PDB file of C-alpha atoms in Angstrom:
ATOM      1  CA  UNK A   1    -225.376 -20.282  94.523  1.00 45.00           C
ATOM      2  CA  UNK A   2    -224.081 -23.472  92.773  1.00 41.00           C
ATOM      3  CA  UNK A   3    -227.732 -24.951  92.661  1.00 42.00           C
ATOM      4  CA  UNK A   4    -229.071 -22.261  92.131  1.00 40.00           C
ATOM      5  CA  UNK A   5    -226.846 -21.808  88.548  1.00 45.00           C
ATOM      6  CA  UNK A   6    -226.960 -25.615  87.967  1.00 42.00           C
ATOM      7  CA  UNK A   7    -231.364 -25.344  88.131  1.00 47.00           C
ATOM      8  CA  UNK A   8    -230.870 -22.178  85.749  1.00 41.00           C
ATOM      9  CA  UNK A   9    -228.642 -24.430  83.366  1.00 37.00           C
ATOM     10  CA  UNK A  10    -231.411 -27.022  83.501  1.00 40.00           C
ATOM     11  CA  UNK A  11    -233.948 -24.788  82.940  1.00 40.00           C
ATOM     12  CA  UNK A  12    -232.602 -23.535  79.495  1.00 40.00           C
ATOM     13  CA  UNK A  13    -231.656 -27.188  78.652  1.00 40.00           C
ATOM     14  CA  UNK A  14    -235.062 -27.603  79.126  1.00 42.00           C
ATOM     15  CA  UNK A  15    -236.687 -24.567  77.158  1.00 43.00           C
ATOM     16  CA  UNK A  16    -234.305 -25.438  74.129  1.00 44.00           C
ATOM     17  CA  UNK A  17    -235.520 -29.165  74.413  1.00 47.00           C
ATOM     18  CA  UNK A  18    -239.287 -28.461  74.628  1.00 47.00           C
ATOM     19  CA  UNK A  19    -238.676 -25.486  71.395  1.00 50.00           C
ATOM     20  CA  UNK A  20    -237.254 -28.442  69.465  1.00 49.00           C
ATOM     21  CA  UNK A  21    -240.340 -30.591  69.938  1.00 49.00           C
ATOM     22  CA  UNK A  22    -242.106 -27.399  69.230  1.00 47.00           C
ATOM     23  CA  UNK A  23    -240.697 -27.247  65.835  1.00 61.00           C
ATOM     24  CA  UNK A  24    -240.296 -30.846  65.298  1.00 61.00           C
ATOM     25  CA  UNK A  25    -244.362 -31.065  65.867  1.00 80.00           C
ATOM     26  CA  UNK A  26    -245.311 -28.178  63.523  1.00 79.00           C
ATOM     27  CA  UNK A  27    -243.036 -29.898  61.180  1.00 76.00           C
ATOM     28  CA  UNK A  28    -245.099 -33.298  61.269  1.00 81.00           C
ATOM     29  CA  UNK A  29    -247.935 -31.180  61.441  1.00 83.00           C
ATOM     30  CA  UNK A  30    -247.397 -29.393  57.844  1.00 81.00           C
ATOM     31  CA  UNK A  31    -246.323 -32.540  55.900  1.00 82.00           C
ATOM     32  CA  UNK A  32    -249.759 -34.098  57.473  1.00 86.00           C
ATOM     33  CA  UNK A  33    -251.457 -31.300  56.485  1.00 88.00           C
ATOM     34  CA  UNK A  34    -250.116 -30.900  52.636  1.00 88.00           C
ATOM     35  CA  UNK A  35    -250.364 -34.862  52.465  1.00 89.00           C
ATOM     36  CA  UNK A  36    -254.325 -34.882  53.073  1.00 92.00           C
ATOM     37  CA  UNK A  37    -254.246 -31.744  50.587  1.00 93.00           C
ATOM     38  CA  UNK A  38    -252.357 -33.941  48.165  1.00 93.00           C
ATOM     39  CA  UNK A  39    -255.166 -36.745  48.538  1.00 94.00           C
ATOM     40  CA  UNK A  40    -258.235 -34.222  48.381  1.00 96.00           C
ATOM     41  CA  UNK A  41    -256.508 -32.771  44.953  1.00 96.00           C
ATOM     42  CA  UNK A  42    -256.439 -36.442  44.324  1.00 97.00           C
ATOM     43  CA  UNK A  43    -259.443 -37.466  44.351  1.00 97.00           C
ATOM     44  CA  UNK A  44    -260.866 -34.369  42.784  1.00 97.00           C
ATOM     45  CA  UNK A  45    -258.985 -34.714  39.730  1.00 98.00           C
ATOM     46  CA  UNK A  46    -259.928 -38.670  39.783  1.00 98.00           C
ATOM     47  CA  UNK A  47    -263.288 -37.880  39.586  1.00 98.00           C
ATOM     48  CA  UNK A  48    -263.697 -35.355  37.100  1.00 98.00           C
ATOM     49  CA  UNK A  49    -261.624 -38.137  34.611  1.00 97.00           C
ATOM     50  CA  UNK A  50    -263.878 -41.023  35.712  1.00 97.00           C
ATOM     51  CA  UNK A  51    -267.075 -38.736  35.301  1.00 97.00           C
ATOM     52  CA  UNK A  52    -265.420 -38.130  31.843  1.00 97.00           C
ATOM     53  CA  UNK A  53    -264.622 -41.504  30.674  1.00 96.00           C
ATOM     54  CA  UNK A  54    -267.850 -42.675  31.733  1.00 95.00           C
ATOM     55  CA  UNK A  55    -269.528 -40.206  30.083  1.00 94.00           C
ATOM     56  CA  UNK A  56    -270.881 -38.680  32.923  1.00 96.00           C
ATOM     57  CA  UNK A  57    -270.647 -34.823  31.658  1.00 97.00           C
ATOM     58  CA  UNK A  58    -273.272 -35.174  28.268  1.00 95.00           C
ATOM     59  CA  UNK A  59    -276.979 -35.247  28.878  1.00 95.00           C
ATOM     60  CA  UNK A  60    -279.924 -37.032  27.252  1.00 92.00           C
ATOM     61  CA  UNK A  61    -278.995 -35.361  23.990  1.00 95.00           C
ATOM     62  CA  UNK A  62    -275.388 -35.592  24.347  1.00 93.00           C
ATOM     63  CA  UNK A  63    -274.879 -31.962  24.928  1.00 96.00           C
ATOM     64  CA  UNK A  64    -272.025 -31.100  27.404  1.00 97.00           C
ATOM     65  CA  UNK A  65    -272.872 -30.086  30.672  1.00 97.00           C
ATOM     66  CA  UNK A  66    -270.552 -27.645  31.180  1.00 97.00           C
ATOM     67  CA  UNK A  67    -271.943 -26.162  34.448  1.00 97.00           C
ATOM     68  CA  UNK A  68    -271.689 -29.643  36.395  1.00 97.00           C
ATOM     69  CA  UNK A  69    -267.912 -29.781  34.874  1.00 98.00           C
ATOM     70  CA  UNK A  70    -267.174 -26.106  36.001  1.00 97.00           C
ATOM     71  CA  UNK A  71    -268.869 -27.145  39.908  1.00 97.00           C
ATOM     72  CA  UNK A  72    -266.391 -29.708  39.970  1.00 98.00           C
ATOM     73  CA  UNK A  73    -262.948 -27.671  38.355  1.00 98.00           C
ATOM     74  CA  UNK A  74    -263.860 -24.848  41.065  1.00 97.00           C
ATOM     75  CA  UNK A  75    -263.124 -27.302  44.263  1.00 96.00           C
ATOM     76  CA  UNK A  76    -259.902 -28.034  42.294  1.00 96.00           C
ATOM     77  CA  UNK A  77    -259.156 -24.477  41.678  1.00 94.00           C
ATOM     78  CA  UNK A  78    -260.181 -23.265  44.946  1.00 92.00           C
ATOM     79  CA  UNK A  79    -258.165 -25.483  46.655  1.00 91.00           C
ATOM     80  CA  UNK A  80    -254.940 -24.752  45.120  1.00 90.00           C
ATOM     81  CA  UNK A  81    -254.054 -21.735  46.181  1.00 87.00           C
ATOM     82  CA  UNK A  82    -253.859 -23.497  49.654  1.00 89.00           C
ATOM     83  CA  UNK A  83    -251.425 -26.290  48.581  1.00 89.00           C
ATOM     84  CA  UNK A  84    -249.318 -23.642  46.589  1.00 88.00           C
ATOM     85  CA  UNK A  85    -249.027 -21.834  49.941  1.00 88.00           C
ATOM     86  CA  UNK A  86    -248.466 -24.744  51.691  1.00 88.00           C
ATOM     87  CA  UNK A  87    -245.715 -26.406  49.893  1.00 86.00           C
ATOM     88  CA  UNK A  88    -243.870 -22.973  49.098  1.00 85.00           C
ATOM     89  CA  UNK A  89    -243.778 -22.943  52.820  1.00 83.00           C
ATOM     90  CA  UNK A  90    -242.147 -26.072  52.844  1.00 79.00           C
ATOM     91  CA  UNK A  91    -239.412 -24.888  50.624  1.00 79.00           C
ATOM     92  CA  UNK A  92    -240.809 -26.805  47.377  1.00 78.00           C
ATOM     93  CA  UNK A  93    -238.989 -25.920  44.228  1.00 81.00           C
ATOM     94  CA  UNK A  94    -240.729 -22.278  43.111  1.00 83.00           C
ATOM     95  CA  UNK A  95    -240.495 -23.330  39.193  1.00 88.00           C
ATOM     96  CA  UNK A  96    -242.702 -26.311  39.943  1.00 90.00           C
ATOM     97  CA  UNK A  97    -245.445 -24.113  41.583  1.00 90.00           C
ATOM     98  CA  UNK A  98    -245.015 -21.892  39.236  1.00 92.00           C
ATOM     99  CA  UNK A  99    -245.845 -24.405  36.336  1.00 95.00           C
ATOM    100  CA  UNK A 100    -248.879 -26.094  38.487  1.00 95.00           C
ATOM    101  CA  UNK A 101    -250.424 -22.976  39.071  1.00 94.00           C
ATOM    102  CA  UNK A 102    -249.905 -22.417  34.633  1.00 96.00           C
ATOM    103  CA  UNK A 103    -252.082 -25.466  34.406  1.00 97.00           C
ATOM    104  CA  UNK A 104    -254.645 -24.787  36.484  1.00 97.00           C
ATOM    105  CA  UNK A 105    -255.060 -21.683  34.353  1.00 96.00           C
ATOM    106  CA  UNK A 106    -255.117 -23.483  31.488  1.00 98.00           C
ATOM    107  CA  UNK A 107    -257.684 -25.457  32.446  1.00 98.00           C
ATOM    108  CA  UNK A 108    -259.558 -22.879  33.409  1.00 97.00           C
ATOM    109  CA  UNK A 109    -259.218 -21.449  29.708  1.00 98.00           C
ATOM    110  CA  UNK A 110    -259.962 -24.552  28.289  1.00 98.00           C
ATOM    111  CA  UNK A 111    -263.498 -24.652  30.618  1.00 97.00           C
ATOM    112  CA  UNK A 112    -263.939 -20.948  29.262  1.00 96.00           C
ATOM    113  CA  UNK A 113    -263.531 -21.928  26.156  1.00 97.00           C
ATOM    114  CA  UNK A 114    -265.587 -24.913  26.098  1.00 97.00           C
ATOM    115  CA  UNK A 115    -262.747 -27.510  24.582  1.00 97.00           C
ATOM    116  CA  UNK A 116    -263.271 -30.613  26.840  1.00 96.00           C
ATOM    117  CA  UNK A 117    -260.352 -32.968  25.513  1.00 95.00           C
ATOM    118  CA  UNK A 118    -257.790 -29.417  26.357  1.00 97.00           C
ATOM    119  CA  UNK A 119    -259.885 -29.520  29.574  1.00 98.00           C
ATOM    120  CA  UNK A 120    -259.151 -32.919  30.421  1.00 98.00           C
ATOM    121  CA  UNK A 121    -255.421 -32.912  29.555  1.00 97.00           C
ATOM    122  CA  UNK A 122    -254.583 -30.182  31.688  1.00 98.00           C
ATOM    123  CA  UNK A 123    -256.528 -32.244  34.522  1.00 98.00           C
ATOM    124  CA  UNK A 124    -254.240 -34.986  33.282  1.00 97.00           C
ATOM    125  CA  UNK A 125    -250.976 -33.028  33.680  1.00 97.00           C
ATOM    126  CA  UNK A 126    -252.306 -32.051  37.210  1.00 97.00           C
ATOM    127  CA  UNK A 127    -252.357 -35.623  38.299  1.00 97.00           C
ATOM    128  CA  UNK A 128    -248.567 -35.941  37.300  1.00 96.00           C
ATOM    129  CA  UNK A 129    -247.281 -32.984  39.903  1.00 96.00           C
ATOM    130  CA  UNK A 130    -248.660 -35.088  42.550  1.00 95.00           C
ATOM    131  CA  UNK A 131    -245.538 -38.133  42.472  1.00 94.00           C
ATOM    132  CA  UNK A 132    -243.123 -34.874  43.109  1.00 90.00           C
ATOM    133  CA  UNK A 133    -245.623 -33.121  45.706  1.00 91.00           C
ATOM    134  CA  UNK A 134    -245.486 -36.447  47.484  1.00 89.00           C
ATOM    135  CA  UNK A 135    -241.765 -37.123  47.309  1.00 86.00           C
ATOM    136  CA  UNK A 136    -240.945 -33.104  48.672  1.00 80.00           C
ATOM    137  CA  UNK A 137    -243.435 -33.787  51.630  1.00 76.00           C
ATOM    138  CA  UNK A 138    -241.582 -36.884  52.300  1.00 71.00           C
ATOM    139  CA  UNK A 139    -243.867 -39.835  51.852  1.00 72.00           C
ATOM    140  CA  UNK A 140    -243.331 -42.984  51.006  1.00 86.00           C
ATOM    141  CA  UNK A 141    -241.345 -43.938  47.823  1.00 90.00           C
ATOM    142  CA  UNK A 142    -244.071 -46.697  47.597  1.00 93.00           C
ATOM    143  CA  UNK A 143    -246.730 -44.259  47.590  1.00 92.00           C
ATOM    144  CA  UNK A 144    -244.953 -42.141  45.074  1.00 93.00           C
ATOM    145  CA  UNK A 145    -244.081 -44.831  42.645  1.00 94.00           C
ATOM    146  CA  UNK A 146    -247.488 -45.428  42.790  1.00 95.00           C
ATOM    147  CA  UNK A 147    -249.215 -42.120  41.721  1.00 95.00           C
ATOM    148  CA  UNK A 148    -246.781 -41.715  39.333  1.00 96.00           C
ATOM    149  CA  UNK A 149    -247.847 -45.165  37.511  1.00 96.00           C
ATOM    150  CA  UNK A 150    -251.525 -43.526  38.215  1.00 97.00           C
ATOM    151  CA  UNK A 151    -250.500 -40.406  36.232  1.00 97.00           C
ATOM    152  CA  UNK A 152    -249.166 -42.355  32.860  1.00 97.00           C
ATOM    153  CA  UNK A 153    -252.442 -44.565  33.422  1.00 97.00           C
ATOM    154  CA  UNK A 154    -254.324 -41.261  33.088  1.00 97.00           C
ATOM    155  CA  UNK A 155    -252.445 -40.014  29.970  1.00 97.00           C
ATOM    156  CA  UNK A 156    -252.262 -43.539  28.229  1.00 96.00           C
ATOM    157  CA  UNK A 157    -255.952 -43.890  28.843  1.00 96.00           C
ATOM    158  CA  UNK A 158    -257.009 -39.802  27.883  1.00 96.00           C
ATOM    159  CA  UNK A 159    -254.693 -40.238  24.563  1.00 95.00           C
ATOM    160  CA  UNK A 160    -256.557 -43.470  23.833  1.00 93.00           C
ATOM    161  CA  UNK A 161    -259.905 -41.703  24.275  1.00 93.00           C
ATOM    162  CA  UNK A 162    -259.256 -39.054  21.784  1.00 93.00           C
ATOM    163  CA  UNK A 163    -257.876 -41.890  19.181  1.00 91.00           C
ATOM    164  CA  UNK A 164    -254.435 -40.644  19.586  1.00 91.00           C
ATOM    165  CA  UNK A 165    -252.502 -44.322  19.974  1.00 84.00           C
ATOM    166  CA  UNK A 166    -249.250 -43.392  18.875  1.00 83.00           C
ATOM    167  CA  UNK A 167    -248.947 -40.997  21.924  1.00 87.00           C
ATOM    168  CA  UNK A 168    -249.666 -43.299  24.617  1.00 88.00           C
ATOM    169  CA  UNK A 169    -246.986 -45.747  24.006  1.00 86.00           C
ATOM    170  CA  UNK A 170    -244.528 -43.959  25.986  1.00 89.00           C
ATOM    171  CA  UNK A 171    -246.829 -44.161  28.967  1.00 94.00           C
ATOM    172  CA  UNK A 172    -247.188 -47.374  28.641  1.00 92.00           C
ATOM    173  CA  UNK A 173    -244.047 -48.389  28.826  1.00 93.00           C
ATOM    174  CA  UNK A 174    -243.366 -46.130  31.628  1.00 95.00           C
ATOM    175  CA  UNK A 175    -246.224 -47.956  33.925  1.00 95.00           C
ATOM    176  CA  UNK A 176    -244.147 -51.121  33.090  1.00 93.00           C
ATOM    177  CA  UNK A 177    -241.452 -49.768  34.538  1.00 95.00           C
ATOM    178  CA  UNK A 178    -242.434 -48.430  37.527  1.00 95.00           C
ATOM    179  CA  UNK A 179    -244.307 -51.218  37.843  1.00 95.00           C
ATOM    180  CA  UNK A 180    -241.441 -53.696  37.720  1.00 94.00           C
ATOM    181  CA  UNK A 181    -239.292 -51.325  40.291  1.00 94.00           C
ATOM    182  CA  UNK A 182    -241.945 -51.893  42.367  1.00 94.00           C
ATOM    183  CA  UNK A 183    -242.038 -55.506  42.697  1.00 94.00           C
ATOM    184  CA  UNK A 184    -237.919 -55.240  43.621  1.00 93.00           C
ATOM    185  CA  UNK A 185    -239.418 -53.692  46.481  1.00 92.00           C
ATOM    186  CA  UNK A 186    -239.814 -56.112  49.411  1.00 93.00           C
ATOM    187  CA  UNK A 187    -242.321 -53.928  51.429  1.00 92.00           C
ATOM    188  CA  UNK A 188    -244.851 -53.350  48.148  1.00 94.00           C
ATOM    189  CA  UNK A 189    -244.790 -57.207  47.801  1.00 93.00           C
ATOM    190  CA  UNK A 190    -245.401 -58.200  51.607  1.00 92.00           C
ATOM    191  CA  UNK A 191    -247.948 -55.312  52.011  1.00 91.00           C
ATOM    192  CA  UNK A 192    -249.381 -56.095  48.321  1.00 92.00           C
ATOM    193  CA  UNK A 193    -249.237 -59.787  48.363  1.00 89.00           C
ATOM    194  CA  UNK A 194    -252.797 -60.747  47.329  1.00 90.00           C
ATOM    195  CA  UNK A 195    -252.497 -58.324  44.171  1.00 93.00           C
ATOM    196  CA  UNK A 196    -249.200 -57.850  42.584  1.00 93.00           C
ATOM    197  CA  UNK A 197    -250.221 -60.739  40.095  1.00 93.00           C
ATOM    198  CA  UNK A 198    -253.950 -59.318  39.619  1.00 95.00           C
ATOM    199  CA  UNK A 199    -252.158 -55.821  38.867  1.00 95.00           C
ATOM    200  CA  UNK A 200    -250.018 -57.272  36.351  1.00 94.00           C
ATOM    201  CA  UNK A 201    -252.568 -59.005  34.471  1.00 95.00           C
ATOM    202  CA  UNK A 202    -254.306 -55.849  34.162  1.00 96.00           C
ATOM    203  CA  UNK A 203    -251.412 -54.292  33.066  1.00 95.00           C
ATOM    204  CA  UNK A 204    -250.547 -56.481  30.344  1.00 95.00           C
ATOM    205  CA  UNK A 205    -254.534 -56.497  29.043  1.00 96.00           C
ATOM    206  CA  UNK A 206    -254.794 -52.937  29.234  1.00 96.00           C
ATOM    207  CA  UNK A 207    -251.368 -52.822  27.020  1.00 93.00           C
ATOM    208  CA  UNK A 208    -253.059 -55.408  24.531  1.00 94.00           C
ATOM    209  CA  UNK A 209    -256.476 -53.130  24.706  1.00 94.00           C
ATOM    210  CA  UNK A 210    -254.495 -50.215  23.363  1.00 91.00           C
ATOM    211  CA  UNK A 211    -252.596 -52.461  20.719  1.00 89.00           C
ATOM    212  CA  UNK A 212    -255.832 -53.400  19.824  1.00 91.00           C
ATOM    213  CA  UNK A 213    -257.432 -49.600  19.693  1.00 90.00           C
ATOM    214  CA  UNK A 214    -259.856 -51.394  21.729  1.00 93.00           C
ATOM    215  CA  UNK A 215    -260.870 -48.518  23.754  1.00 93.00           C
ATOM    216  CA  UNK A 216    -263.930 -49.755  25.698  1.00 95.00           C
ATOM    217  CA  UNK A 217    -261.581 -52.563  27.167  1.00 96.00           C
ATOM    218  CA  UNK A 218    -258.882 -49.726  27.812  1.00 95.00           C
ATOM    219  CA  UNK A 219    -261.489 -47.751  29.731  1.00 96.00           C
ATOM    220  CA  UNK A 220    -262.694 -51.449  31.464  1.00 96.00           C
ATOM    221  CA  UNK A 221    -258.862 -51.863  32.269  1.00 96.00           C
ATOM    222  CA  UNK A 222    -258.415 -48.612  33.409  1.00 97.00           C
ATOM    223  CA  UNK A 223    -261.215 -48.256  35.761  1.00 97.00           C
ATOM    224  CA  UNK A 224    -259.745 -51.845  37.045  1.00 96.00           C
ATOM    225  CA  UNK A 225    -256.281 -51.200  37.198  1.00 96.00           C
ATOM    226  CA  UNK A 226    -256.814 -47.561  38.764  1.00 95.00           C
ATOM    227  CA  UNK A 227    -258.903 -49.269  41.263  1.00 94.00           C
ATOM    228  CA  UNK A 228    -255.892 -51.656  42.115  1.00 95.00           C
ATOM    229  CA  UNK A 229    -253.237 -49.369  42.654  1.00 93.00           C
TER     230      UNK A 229
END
């Protein structure tokens, strides 16, 4: 009777053990899952700014082409809805869902309404939920700090393209300082070693390039430094 309790006692020890890894695995599972979400969003958002700065969106005749800029928004868009569900399932603040899913409709209204620099800033302001989406699925500070530089490169560099160079100062000086909490860090520096100085060179040019109003260089120094980081 005694072994026959003691292999019951075992057993449940057991069940609640293996329900543990259970959850424990779905866990890991989710924050893997929102994580490559957080990099597709990413490097949508990336692209429709490069295709931007480049130019990419006017034809021979310098007309917009809205429809190509509309293709790429909807695999933004579309995807969304899956993060939003995703990271409200993983208990992220509701206010900050609340306001992503405000800018994705006002970039769609901006599409509708055929204003391209709204357009763009509202893909800007995207970018800069992704540092917080990062830090409440529990990656890396490193890898936060880092898309949040990424995000004030994006508004110093939009701000710049529409002549606005009193706006951007601010995010300047708030890559410098992520920047320089970074290189406190003794992990960025040993995993970064061969390009902490190139990425502060950069830095500092692409800060003289907006002094300047130079905005070719700042779109040269953007395209380098985004390609650093």
């Amino acid at each position: 009777m005694k072994k026959i309790c003691f292999s019951v006692v075992i057993l449940i020890i057991l069940l609640f053990s293996l329900c543990g890894c259970k959850d424990e695995s779905e866990e890991v599972l989710q924050k893997s899952k929102i994580n490559s979400e957080i990099e597709y969003l990413e490097s949508k958002i990336l692209f429709i700014v490069n295709n931007y700065l480049n130019d990419e969106y006017y034809d021979d005749s310098q007309k917009i082409e809205w429809n190509n800029i509309n293709v790429d928004f909807a695999l933004i868009s579309r995807s969304s809805s899956v993060i939003i569900m995703d990271l409200v399932s993983a208990q992220v603040n509701n206010d900050l869902m609340l306001e992503f899913e405000k800018i994705i409709n006002d970039a769609q209204t901006a599409l509708t309404s055929q204003n391209l620099d709204e357009f763009i800033k509202n893909i800007c302001s995207l970018y800069g939920f992704l540092p917080e989406f990062s830090k409440q699925s529990s990656q890396n500070e490193i890898i936060t700090k880092i898309k949040s530089m990424k995000g004030n490169l994006l508004f110093a560099t939009y701000y710049s393209n529409i002549n606005d160079f009193e706006s951007n100062k601010k995010y300047l000086e708030q890559m410098e300082s992520i920047y320089s909490e970074l290189v406190k860090s003794q992990e960025y520096i040993e995993e970064n070693s061969y390009k902490v100085n190139r990425i502060y060179l950069e830095l500092q040019k692409f800060k003289m390039a907006v002094q300047d109003g130079n905005l070719a260089e700042i779109i040269d120094e953007y395209f380098e430094l985004n390609g650093l980081l």
